[in-house]
XYZ file of C-alpha atoms in Angstrom:
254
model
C 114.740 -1.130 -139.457
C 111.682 1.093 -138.807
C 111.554 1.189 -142.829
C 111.321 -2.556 -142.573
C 108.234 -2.896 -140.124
C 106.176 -0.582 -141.882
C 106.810 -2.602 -145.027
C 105.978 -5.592 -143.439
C 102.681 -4.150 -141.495
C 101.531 -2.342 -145.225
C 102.140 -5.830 -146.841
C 100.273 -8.003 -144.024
C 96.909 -5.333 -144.093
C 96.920 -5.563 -147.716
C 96.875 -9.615 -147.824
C 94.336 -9.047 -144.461
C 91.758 -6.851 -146.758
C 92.356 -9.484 -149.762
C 91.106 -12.177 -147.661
C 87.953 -10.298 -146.431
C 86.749 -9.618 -149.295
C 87.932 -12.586 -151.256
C 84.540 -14.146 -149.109
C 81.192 -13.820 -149.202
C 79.890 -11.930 -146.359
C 76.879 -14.428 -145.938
C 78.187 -18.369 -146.205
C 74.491 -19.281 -146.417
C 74.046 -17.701 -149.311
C 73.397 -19.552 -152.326
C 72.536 -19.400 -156.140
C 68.597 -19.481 -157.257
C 67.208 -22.396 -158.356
C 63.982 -24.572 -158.614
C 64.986 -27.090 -156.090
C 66.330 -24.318 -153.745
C 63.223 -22.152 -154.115
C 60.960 -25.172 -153.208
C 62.986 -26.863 -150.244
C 62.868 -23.325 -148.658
C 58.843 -23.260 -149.096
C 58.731 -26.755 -148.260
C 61.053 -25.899 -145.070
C 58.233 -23.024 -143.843
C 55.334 -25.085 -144.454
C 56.399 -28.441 -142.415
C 57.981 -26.358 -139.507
C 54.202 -25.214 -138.910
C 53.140 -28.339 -139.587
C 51.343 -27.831 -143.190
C 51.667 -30.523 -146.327
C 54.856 -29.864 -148.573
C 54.485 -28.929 -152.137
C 55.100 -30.972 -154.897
C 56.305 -30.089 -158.278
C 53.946 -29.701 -161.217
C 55.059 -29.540 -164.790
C 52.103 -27.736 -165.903
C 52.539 -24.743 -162.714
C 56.186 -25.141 -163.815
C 55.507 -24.425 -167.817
C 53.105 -21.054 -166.547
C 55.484 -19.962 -164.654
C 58.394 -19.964 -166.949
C 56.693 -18.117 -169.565
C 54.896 -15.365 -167.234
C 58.703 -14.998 -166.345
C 60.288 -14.977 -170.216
C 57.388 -12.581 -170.768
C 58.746 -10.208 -168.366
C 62.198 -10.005 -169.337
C 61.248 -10.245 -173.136
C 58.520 -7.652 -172.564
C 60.531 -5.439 -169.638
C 57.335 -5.305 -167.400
C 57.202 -6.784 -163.633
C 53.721 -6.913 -162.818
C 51.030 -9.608 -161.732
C 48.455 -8.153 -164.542
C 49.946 -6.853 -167.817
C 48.173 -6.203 -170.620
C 44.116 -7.662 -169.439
C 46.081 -10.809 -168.852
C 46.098 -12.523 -165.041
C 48.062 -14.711 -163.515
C 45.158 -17.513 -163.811
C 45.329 -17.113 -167.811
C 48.984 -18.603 -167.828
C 48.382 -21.074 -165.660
C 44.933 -21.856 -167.577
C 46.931 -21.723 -171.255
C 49.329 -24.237 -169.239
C 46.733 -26.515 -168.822
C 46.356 -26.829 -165.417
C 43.029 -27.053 -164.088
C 42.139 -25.543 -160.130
C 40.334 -25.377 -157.434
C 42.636 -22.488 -155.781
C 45.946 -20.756 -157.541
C 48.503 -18.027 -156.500
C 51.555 -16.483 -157.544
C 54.585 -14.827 -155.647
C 57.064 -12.278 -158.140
C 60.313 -11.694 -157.466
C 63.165 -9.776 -159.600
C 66.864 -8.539 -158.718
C 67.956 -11.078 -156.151
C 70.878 -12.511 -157.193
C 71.106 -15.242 -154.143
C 68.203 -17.568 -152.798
C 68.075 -17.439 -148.917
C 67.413 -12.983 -149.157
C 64.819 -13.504 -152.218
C 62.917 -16.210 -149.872
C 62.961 -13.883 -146.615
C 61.737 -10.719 -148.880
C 58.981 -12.862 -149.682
C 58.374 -13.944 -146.328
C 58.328 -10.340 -144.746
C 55.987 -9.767 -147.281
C 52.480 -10.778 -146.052
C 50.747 -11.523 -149.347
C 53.462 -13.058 -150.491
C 53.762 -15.390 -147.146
C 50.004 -16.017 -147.206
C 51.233 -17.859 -150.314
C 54.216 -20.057 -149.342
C 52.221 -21.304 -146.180
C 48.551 -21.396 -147.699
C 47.306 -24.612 -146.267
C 44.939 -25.490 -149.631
C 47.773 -25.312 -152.375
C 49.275 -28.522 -152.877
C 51.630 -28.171 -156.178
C 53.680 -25.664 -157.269
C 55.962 -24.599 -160.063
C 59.058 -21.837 -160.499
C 60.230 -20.074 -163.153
C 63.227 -18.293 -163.807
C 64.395 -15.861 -166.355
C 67.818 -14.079 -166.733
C 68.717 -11.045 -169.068
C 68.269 -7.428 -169.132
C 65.347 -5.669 -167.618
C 64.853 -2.026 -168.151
C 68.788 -1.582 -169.192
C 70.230 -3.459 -166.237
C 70.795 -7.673 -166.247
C 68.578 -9.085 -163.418
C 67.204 -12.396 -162.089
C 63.189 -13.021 -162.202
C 61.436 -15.565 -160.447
C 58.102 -16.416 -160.791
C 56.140 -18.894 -158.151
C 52.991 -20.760 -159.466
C 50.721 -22.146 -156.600
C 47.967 -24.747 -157.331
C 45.084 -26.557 -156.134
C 44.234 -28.893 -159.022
C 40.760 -29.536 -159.915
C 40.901 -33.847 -158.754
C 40.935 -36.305 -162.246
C 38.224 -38.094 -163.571
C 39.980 -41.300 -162.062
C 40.754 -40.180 -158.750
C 36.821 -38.931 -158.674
C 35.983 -42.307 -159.569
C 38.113 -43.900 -157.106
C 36.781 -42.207 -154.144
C 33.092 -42.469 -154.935
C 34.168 -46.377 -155.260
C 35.809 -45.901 -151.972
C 32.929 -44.117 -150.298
C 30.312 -46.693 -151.997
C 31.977 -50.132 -150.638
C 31.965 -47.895 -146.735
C 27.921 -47.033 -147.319
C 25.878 -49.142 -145.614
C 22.565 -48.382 -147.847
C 19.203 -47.381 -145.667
C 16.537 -50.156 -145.929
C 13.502 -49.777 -148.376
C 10.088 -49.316 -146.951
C 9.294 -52.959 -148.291
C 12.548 -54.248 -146.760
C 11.893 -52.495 -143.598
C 8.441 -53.848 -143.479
C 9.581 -57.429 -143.674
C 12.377 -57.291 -141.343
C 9.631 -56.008 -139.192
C 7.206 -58.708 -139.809
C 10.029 -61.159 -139.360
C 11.029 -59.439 -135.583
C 7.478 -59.825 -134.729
C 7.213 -63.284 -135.337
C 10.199 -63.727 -133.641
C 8.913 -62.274 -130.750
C 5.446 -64.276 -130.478
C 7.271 -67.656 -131.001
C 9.512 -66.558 -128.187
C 6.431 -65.653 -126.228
C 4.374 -68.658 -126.844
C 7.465 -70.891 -126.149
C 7.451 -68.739 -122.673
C 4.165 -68.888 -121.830
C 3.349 -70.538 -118.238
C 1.641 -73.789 -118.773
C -0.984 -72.935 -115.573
C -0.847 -73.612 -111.853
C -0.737 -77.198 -110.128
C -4.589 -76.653 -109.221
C -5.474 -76.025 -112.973
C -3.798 -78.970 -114.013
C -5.480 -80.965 -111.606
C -8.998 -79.471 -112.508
C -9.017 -79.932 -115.802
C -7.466 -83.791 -114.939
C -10.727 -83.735 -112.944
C -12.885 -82.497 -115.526
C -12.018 -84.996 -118.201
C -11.721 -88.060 -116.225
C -15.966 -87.430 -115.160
C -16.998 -86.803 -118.361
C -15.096 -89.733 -120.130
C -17.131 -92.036 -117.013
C -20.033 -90.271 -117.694
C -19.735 -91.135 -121.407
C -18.641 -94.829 -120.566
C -21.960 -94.815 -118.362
C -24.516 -93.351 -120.844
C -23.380 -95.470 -123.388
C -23.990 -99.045 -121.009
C -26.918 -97.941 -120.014
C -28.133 -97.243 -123.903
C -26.754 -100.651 -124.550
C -28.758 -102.253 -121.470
C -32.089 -100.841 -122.696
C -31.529 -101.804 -125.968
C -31.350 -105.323 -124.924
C -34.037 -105.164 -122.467
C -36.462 -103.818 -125.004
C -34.979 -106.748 -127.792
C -36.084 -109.325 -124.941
C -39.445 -107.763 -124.683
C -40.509 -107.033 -128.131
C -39.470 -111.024 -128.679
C -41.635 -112.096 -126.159
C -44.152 -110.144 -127.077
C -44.074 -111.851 -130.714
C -44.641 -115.052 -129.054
C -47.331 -114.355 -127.336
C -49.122 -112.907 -130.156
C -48.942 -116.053 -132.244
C -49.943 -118.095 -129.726
């Protein structure tokens, strides 16, 4: 009976230990990939409020061969050689403003590989730089220095704007400018407010008192009576001196 228990207990602890390890200790944890490496970086930028990342296919070509190069080369190293990270992503051609790259080699799950990186603070200063706006992974699996490993490689860009999107927003920017008048232009608007202005004051302009009016009513009326006058009395000694120039003709041939 005793025989029987222990059995039993030795047979249960086994099937307990099988089932422990038969798990993952971490249930987050999850394979590495280009989507997963992204979301993550996407994931730290937006919770502190910073654009997400897009994928580039030029970032993405870099940073799959800075990553072959590694494994086929067995070096893990930003600068190998006299070549940078800015001549892959140059022979990519990917022209930018800003670029950066983050390394990473024997992770074999995503979620630890990200929070190395962001315990690291170079390599954080990347993921959450506010100016990058693309970005492209590479991954490259095989041996490394007589061992099999996983290295990842994240390309960070700023691209240099196109030659259409330049010539959008100057088209944008010219249909907002509201252009600054010319001196001639300026000149004649001011010419033209200035007229305005003395037609405005002229049709303002008092017309005179009540005593003014009346005066110069005054004034006119005398001198049109005075010209009525001087011109009857030049037609009454016209007359007169017709009557006696004809009298005096008579008289002289009688």
């Amino acid at each position: 009976m005793l025989k029987t228990k222990i059995k039993k207990g030795i047979l249960f602890g086994v099937i307990g230990l099988l089932l422990i390890f038969s798990f993952p200790l971490n249930t987050y944890a999850s394979d590495i990939t280009r989507d997963g490496v992204v979301n993550l970086i996407n994931t730290e930028r937006e919770v502190r409020g910073i654009n997400t990342l897009t994928f580039n296919s030029r970032l993405q070509t870099a940073a799959q061969w800075k990553a072959d190069d590694m494994i086929q080369k067995d070096y893990w190293e930003h600068f190998h050689n006299g070549k940078s990270p800015w001549d892959w992503i140059k022979e990519a051609g990917y022209d930018y403003i800003d670029a950066g790259e983050n390394l990473a080699i024997d992770f074999t799950e995503l979620e630890p590989m990200h929070q190395a990186w962001m315990n690291s603070p170079t390599h954080r200063d990347n993921i959450v730089n506010y100016k990058y706006k693309e970005v492209g992974v590479g991954i490259a699996k095989g041996d490394f220095e007589g061992h099999q490993t996983i290295i990842v490689v994240q390309m960070f860009g700023n691209p240099v704007p196109s030659q259409v999107a330049q010539k959008e927003e100057r088209n944008k920017a010219s249909a907002s400018f509201t252009p600054i008048p010319t001196e001639k232009q300026f000149t004649a608007q001011a010419d033209e407010n200035l007229s305005k202005k003395e037609t405005a004051k002229a049709e303002n302009k008092p017309q005179g008192s009540y005593i003014q009016r009346s005066l110069s009513f005054i004034k006119n009326s005398l001198a049109y009576i005075f010209n009525g006058y001087k011109t009857n009395v030049q037609k009454g000694y016209a007359q007169f001196r017709s009557i006696i120039l004809r009298n005096y003709s008579a008289s002289a041939n009688n």
